[in-house]
Coordinates of C-alpha atoms and ligand atoms in Angstrom, one line a residue:
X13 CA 102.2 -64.8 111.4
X14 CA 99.7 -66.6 112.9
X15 CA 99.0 -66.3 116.4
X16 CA 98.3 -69.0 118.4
X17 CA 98.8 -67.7 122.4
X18 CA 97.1 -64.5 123.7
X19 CA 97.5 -62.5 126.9
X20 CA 95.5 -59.9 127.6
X21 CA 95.8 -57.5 131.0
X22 CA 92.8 -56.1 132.5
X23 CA 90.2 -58.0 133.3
X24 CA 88.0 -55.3 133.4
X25 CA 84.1 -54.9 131.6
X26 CA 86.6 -54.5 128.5
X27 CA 89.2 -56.8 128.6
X28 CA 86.7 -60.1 130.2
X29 CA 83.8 -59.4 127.3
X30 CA 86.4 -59.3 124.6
X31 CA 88.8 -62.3 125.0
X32 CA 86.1 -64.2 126.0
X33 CA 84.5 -63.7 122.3
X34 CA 88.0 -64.1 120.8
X35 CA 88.6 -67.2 122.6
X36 CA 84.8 -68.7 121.8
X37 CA 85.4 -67.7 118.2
X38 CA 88.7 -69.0 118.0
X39 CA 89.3 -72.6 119.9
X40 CA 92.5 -72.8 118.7
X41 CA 94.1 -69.7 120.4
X42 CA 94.6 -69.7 124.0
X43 CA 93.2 -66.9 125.7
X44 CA 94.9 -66.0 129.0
X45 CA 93.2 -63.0 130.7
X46 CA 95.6 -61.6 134.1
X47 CA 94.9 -58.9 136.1
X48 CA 96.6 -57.4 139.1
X49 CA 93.4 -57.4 141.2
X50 CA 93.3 -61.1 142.1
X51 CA 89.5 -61.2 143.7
X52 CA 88.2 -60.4 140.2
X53 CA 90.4 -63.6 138.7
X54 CA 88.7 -65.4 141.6
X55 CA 85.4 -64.1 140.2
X56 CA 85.9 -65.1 136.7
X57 CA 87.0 -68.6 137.7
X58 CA 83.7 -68.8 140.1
X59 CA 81.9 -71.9 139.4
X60 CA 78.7 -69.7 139.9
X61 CA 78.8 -68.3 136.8
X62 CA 76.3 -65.3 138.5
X63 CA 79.1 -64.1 140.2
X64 CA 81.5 -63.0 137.2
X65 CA 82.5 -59.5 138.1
X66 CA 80.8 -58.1 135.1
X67 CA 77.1 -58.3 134.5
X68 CA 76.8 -58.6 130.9
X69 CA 73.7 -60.6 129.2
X70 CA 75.2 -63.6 127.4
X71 CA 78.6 -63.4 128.8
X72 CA 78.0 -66.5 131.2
X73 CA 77.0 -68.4 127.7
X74 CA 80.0 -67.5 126.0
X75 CA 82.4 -68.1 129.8
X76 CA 80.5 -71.6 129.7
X77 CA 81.7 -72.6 126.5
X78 CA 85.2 -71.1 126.2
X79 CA 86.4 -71.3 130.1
X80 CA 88.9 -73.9 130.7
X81 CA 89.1 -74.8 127.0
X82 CA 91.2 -72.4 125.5
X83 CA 90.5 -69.0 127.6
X84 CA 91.6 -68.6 130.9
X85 CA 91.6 -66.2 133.9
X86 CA 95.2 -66.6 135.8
X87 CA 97.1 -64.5 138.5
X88 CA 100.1 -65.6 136.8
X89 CA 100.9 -62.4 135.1
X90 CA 104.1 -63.3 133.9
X91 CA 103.9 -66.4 132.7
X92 CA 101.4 -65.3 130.5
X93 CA 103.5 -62.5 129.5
X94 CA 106.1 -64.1 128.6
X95 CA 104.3 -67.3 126.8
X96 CA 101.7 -65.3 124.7
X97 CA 103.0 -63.7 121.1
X98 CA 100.5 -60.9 121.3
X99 CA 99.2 -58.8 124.2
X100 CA 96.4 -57.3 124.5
X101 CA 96.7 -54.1 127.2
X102 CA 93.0 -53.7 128.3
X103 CA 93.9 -51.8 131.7
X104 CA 91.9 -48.7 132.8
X105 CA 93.0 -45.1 132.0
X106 CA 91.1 -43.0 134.3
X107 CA 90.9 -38.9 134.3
X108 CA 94.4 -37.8 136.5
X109 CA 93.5 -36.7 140.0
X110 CA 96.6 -35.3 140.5
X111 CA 99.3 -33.3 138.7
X112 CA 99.5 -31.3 135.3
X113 CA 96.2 -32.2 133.7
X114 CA 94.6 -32.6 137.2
X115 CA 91.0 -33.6 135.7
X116 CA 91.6 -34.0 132.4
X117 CA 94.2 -35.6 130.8
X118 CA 94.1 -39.7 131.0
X119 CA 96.1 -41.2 133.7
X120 CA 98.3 -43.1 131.7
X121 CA 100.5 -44.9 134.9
X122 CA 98.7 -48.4 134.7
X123 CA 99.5 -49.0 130.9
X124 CA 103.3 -47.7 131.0
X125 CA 103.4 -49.9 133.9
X126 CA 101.9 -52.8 131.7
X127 CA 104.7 -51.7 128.8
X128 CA 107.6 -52.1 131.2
X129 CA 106.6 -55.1 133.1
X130 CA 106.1 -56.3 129.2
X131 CA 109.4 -55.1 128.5
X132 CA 111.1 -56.2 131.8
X133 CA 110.2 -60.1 131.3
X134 CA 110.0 -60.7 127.2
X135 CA 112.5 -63.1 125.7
X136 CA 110.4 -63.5 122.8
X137 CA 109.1 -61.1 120.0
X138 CA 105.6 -60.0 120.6
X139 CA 102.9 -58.1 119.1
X140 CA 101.7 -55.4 121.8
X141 CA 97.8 -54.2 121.0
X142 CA 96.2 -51.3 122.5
X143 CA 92.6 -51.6 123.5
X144 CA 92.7 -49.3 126.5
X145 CA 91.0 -46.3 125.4
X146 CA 94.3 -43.9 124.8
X147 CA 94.9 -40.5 123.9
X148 CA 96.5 -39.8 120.3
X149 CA 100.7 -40.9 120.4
X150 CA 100.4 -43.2 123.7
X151 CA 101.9 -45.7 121.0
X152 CA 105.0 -43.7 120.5
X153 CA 105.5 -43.8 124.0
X154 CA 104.6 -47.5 124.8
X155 CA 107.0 -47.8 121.8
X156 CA 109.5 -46.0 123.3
X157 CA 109.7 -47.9 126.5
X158 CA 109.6 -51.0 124.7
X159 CA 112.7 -50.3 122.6
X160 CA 114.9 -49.0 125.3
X161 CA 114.2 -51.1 128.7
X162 CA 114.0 -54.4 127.0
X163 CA 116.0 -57.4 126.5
X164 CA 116.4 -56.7 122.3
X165 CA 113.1 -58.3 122.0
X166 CA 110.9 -56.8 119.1
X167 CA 108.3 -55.2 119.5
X168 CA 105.2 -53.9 117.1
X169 CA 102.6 -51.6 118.7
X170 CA 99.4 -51.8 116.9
X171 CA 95.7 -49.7 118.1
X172 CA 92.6 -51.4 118.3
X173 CA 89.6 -49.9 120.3
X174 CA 87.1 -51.4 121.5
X175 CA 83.5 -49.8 120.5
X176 CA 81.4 -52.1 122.6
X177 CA 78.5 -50.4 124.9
X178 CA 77.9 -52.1 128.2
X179 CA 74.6 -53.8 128.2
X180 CA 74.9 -54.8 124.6
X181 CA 78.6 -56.0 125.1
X182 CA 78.1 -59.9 123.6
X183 CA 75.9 -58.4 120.7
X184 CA 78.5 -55.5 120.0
X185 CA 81.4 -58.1 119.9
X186 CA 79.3 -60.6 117.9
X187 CA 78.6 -58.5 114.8
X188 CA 80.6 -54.9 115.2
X189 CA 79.6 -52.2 112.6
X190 CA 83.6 -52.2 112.5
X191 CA 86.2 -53.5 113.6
X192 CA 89.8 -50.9 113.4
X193 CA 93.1 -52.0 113.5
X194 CA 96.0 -49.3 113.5
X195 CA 99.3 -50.4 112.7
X196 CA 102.7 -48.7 111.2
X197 CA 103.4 -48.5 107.2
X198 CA 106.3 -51.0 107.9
X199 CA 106.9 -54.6 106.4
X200 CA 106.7 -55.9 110.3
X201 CA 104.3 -53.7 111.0
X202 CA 102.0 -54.6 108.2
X203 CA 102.7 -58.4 109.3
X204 CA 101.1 -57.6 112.9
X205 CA 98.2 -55.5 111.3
X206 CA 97.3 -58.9 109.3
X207 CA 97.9 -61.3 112.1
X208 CA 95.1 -59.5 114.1
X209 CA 93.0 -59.3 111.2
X210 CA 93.3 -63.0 111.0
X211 CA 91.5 -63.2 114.5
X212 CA 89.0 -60.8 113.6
X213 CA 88.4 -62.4 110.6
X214 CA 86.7 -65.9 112.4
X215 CA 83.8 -64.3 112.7
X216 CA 83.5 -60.8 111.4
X217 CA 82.9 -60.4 107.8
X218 CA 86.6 -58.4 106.2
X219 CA 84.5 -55.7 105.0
X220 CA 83.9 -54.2 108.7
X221 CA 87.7 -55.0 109.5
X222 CA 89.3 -51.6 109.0
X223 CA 93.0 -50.7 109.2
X224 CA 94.5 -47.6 109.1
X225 CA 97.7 -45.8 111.0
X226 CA 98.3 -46.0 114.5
X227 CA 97.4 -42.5 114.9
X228 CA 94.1 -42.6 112.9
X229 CA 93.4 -45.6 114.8
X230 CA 93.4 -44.1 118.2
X231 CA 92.4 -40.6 117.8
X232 CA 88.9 -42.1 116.2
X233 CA 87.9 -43.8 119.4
X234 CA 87.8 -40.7 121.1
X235 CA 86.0 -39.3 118.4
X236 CA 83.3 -41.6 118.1
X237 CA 82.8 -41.6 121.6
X238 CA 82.6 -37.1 121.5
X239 CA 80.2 -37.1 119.1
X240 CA 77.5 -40.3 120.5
X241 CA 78.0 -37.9 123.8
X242 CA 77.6 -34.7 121.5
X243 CA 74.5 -36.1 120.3
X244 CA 72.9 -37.2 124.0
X245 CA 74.2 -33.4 125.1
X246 CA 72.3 -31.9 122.1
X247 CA 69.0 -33.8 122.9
X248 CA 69.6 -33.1 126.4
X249 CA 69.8 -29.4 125.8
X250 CA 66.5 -28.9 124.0
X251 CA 64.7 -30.9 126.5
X252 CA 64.5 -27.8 128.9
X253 CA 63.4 -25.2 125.6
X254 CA 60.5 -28.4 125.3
X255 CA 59.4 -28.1 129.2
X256 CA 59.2 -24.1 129.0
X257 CA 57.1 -24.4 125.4
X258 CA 55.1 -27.7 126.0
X259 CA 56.6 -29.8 123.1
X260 CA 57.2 -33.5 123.9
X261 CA 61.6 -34.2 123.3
X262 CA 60.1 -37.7 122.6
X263 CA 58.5 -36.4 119.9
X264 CA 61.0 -34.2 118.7
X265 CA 63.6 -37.2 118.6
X266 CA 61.1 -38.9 116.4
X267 CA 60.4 -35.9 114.2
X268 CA 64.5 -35.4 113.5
X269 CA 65.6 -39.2 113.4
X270 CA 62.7 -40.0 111.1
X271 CA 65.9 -37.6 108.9
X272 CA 68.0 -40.6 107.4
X273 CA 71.0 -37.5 107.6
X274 CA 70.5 -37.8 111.2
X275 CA 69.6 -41.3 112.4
X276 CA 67.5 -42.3 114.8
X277 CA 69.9 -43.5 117.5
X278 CA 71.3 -41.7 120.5
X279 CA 68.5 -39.1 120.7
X280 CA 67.2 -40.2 124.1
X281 CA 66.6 -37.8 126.1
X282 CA 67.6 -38.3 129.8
X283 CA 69.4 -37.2 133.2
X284 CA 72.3 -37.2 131.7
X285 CA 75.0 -39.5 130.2
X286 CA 77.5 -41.3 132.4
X287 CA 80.3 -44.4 131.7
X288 CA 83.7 -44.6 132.0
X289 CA 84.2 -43.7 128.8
X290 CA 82.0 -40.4 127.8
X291 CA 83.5 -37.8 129.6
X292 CA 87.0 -39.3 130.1
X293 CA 87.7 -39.0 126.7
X294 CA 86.0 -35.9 125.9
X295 CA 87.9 -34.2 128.8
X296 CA 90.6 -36.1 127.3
X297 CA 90.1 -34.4 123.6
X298 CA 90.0 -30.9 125.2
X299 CA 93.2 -31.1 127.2
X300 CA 95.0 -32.9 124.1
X301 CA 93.0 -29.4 122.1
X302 CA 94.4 -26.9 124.6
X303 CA 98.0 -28.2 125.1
X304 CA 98.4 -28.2 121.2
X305 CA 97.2 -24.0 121.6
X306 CA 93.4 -24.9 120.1
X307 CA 91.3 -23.2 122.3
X308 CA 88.1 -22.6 119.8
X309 CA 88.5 -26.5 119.3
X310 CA 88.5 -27.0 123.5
X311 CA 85.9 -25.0 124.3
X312 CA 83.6 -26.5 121.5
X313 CA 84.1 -30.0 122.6
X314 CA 84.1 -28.9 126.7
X315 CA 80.4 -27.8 126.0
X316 CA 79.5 -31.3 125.6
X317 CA 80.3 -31.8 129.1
X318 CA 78.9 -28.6 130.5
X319 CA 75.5 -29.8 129.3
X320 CA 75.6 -32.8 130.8
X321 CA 76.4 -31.4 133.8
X322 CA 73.8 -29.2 133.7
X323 CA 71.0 -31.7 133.3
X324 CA 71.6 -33.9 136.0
X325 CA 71.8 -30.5 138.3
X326 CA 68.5 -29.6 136.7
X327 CA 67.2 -32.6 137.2
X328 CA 68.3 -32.4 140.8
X329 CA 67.1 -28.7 141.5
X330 CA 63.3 -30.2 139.8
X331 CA 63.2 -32.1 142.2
X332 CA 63.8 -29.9 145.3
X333 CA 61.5 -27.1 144.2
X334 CA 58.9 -29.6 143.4
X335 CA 59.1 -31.2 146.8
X336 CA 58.2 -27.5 148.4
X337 CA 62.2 -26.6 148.5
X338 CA 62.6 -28.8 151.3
X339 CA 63.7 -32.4 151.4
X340 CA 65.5 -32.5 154.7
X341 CA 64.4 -35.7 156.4
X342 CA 62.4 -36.7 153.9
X343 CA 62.7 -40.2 152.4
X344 CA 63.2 -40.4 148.1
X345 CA 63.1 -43.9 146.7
X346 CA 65.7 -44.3 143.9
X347 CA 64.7 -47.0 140.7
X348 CA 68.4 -47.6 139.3
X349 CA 72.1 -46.8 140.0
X350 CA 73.4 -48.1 136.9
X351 CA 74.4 -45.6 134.3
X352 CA 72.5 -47.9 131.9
X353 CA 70.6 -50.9 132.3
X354 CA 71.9 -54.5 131.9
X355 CA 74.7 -53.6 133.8
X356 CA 76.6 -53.9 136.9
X357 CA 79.3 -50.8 136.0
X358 CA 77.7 -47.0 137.6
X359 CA 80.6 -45.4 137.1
X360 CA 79.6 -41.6 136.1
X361 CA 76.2 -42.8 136.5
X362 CA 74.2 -39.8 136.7
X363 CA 72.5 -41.4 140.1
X364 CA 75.5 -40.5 141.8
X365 CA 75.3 -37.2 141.4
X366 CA 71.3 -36.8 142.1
X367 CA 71.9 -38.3 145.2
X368 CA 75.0 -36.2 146.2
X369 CA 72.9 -33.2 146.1
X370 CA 70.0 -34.4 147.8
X371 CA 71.7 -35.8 150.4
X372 CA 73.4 -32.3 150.8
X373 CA 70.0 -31.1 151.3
X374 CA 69.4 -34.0 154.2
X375 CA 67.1 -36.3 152.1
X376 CA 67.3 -39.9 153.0
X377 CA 67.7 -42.0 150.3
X378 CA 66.9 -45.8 149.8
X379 CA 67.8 -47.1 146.2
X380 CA 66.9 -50.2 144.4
X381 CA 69.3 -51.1 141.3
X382 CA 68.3 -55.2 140.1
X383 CA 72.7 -55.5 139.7
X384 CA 74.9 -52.6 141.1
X385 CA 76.0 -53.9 144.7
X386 CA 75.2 -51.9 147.8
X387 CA 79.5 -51.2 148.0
X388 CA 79.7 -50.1 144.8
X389 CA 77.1 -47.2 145.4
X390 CA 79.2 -46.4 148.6
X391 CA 82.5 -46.5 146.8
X392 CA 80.8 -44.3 144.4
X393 CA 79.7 -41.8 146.9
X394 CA 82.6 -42.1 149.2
X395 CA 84.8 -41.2 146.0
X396 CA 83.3 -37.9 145.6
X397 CA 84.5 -36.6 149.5
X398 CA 81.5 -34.6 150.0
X399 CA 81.0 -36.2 153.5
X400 CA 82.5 -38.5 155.9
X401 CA 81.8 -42.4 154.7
X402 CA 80.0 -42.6 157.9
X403 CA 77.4 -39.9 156.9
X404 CA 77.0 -41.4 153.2
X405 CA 75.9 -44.8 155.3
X406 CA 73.1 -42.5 157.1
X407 CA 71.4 -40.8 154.2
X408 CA 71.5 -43.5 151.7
X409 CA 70.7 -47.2 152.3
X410 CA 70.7 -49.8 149.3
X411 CA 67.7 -52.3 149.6
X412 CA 67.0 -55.5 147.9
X413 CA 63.2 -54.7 147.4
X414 CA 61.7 -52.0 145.2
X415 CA 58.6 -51.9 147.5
X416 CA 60.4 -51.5 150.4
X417 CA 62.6 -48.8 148.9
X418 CA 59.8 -47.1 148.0
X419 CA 57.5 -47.5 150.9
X420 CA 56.5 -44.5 152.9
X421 CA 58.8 -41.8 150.5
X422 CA 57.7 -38.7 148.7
X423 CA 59.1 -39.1 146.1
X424 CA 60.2 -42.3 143.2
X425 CA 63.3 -41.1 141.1
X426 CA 63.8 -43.3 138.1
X427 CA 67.4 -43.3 137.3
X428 CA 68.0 -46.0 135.1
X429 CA 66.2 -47.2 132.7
X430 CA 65.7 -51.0 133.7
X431 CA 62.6 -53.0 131.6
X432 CA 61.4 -54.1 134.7
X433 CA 60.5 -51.0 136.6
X434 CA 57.9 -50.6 133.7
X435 CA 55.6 -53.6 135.0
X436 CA 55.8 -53.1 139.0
X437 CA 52.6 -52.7 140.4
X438 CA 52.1 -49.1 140.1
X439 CA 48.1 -48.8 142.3
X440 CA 50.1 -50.7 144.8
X441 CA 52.9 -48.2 145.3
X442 CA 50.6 -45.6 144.8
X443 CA 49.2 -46.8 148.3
X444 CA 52.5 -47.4 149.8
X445 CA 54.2 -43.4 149.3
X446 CA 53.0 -40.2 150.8
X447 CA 50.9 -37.9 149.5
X448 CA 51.1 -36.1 147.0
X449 CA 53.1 -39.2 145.4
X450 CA 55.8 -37.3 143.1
X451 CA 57.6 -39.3 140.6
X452 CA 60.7 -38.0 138.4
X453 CA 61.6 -40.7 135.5
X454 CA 64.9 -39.3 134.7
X455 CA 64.7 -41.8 132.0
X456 CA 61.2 -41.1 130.6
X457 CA 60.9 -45.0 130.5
X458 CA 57.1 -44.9 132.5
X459 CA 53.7 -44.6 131.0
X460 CA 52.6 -40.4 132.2
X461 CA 49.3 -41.2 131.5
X462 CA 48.5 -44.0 133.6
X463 CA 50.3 -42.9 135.9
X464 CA 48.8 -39.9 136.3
X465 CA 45.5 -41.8 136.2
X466 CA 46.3 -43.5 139.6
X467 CA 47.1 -40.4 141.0
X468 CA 51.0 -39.7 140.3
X469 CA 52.2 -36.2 140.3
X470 CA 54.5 -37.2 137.1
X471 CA 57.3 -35.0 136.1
X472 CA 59.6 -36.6 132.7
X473 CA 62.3 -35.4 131.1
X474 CA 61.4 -32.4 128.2
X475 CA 57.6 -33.6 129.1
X476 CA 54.8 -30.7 128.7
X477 CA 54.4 -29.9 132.9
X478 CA 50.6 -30.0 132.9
Ligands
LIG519 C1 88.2 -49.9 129.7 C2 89.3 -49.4 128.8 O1 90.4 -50.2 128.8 C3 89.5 -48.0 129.1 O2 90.6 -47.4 128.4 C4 88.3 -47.4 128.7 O3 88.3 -46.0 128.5 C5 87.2 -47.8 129.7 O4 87.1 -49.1 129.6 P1 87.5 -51.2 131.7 O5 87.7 -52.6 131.2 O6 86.1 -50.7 131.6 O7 88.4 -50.2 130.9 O8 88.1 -50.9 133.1 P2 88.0 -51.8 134.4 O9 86.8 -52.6 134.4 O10 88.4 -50.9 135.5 O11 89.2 -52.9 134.1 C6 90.5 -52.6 134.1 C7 91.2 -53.8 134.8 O12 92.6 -53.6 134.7 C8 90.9 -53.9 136.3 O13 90.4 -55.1 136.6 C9 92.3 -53.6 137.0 O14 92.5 -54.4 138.1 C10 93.2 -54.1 135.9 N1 94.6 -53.5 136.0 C11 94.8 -52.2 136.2 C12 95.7 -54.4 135.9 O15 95.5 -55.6 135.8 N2 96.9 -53.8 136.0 C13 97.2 -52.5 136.2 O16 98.3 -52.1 136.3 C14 96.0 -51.7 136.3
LIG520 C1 80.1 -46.0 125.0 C2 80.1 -46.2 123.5 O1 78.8 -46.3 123.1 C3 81.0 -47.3 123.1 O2 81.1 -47.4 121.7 C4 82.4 -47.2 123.7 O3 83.2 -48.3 123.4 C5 82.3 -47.0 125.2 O4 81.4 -45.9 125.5 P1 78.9 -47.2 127.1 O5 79.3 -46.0 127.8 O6 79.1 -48.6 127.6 O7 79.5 -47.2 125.6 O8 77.3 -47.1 126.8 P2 76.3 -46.2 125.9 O9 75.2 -47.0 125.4 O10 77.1 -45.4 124.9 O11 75.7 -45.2 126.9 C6 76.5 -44.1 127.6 C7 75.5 -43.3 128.4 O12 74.7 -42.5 127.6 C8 74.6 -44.0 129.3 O13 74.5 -43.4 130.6 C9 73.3 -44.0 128.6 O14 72.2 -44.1 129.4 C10 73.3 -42.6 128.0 N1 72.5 -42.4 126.8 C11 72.7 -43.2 125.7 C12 71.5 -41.5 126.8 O15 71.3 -40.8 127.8 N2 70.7 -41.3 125.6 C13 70.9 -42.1 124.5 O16 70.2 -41.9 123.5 C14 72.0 -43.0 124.5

């Protein structure tokens, strides 16, 4: 069947990106994106196109072309429910902060919310896709609903992830190393796996377009997402063997991914992963390990996560002991809040964290971050209920200049790894810090050498100390 009306819910950094290249690359579909948060709608329709909710290079290009022409942003949920013959379900699925599976399992409320109100309004049969990140059998379930609270519409459940990184989001859509569909070994259901390879198929060659069973489908995005983390946790790990033994990690990365076995990619040492996605799923693949009685499995994966905490504590505690054990009252200058550059998005961001625990110790904090927004690094912090909202507005301030942030501190703590913090004017901020001038590049993204040169007391990640 070919499709020719699209809904998609969530207009989230997955759900926006995504449509938008499906509408560009297909001007004969119509794209409807809805969400239930109608500011970001707002934001999408801005006329300013810097003020889309997500930061994503390329994306306005792509809104520029495609906006008003056959893809839309709407607060019309229903209408575009009920119109579109597939729909997309691109909502978030956060860790549960409550219940059985209290910090583990995914909270799966928004999308069975999205399946009913599917079910509730549908006169017509519809293809249902999920791109949410879900665990293994949420089809069965969304299938389930779908069957028995609906108005003897059909309905076929297919699985497609979506594998884009955020910073590389346009690129990643453009030309995916794959693209995986999971549908059921049915006639219908073979009919829905082809109609969304159709799409696909505009622009991305049928080779990369993989389909497999729903199951497959879905259990391999949580897979490929544990073992990219498995991989930054295992880099991570050595770094601190590399600081006690003078070996460079940068070096070391080289050395191994020069090994066509192993690849280059995702050896980058650094503070510490963070993303929606990382450890949601991985704490997602150890509660699904445990509740099926897998414990060796669990505890395997749950490592992954344990090192990554440990880094950004590390990281943290460096930083203390380096600064004399004391920071109380003394002002650190943050580069980045992101939890990657080109982005807007810090959730997880491993600034979050860094900053929690110095402000525990009393350190006053002034960040710089070229995109995150000053309420989204207090909705960050205020999420983690160390302190009172109030006290989080006293120890850390977010400031629009990088010199000002820095002016006067002790210490410059690199946190994201944003080009531009490579050419800033590094004899001038020399002059404008305290002495001695202390920098940690949690990212290892600065030159040590000339930096040290000026004067810097430099500290890297898995760097000989010398
Ligand atoms: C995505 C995936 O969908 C998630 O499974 C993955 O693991 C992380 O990335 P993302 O697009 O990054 O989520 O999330 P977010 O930017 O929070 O967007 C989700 C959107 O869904 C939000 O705009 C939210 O308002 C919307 N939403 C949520 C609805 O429209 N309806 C709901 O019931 C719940
Ligand atoms: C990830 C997956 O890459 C993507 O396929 C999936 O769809 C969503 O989750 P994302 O979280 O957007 O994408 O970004 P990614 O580039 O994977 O980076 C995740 C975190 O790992 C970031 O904090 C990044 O800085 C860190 N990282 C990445 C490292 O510390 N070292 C590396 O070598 C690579």
């Amino acid at each position: 069947m070919k499709i020719s009306n699209i809904c998609c819910i969530g207009a989230g950094y997955v759900g926006g990106p995504t449509m938008s290249v499906i509408a560009q690359k297909n001007p004969d579909i119509r794209v409807t994106v809805v969400d239930n948060n109608f500011d970001r709608i707002d934001s999408w329709n801005s006329d300013n196109l810097s003020n889309l909710p997500v930061y994503e290079p390329g994306l306005d290009n792509v809104i520029r072309e495609a906006r008003g022409r056959n893809l839309f942003f709407s607060k019309d949920i229903d209408k575009a429910i009920i119109e579109a013959e597939m729909i997309f379900i691109s909502v978030n699925t956060p860790t549960k902060t409550y219940g059985e599976g209290k910090g583990m399992a995914a909270d799966l409320k928004y999308v069975e919310l999205c399946a009913r109100q599917i079910a509730k309004i549908s006169i017509s049969n519809k293809i249902v896709v999920e791109k949410s990140t879900l665990p293994v059998k949420t089809a069965q379930a969304i299938q389930s609903i779908l069957d028995t609270t609906g108005n003897n519409v059909k309905f076929e459940i297919l699985s497609n992830p979506e594998f884009l990184a955020e910073g590389t989001a346009m690129r990643d859509l453009e030309f995916p190393d794959r693209v995986l569909i999971g549908g059921q070994d049915t006639i219908d259901g073979k009919k829905a796996v082809n109609s969304l390879v159709e799409i696909y198929s505009s622009w991305v060659p049928k080779k990369n377009i993989l389909t497999t069973n729903v199951w497959s489908s879905e259990l391999s995005k949580l897979i490929a997402n544990a073992f990219l983390a498995q991989r930054i946790s295992s880099i991570n790990s050595l770094t601190e063997l590399c600081e006690k033994t003078s070996a460079d990690i940068e070096e070391v990365s080289l050395a191994i991914g020069m090994d066509s076995r192993i690849g280059s990619k995702f050896l980058r040492a650094s503070v510490g992963f963070g993303g929606s996605c990382f450890q949601k799923d991985i704490l997602n693949l150890v509660y699904i390990s445990k509740s099926l009685g897998l414990f060796e499995v669990a505890n395997y994966w749950e490592q992954v996560i344990i090192m990554n905490n440990h880094q950004r504590n590390r990281f943290t505690k460096n930083i203390l002991e380096t600064l004399y054990n004391t920071v109380a009252g003394k002002k650190i200058a943050f580069l980045g809040w992101a939890f990657k550059k080109d982005t807007n998005d810090s959730r997880e961001s491993a600034a979050i964290y860094v900053a929690d625990k110095l402000m525990e110790e009393e350190a006053y904090i002034e960040v710089f971050d070229p995109k995150v927004s000053p309420s989204k690094m207090y909705s960050d912090l205020n999420y983690l209920k160390s302190r009172d909202n109030a006290s989080n507005k006293i120890y850390l301030k977010p400031v629009q200049d990088p010199y000002k942030a820095i002016e006067n501190s002790h210490a410059v703590v690199v946190l994201t790894e944003w080009d531009e913090f490579k050419s800033y004017d590094w004899n001038k901020i020399y002059n404008l810090m305290k002495k001695p001038a202390f920098i940690f590049d949690g990212r290892n993204v600065l030159n040590k050498e000339e930096l040290q040169k000026i004067g810097f007391d430099y500290s890297g990640i898995g760097k000989p100390t010398d």
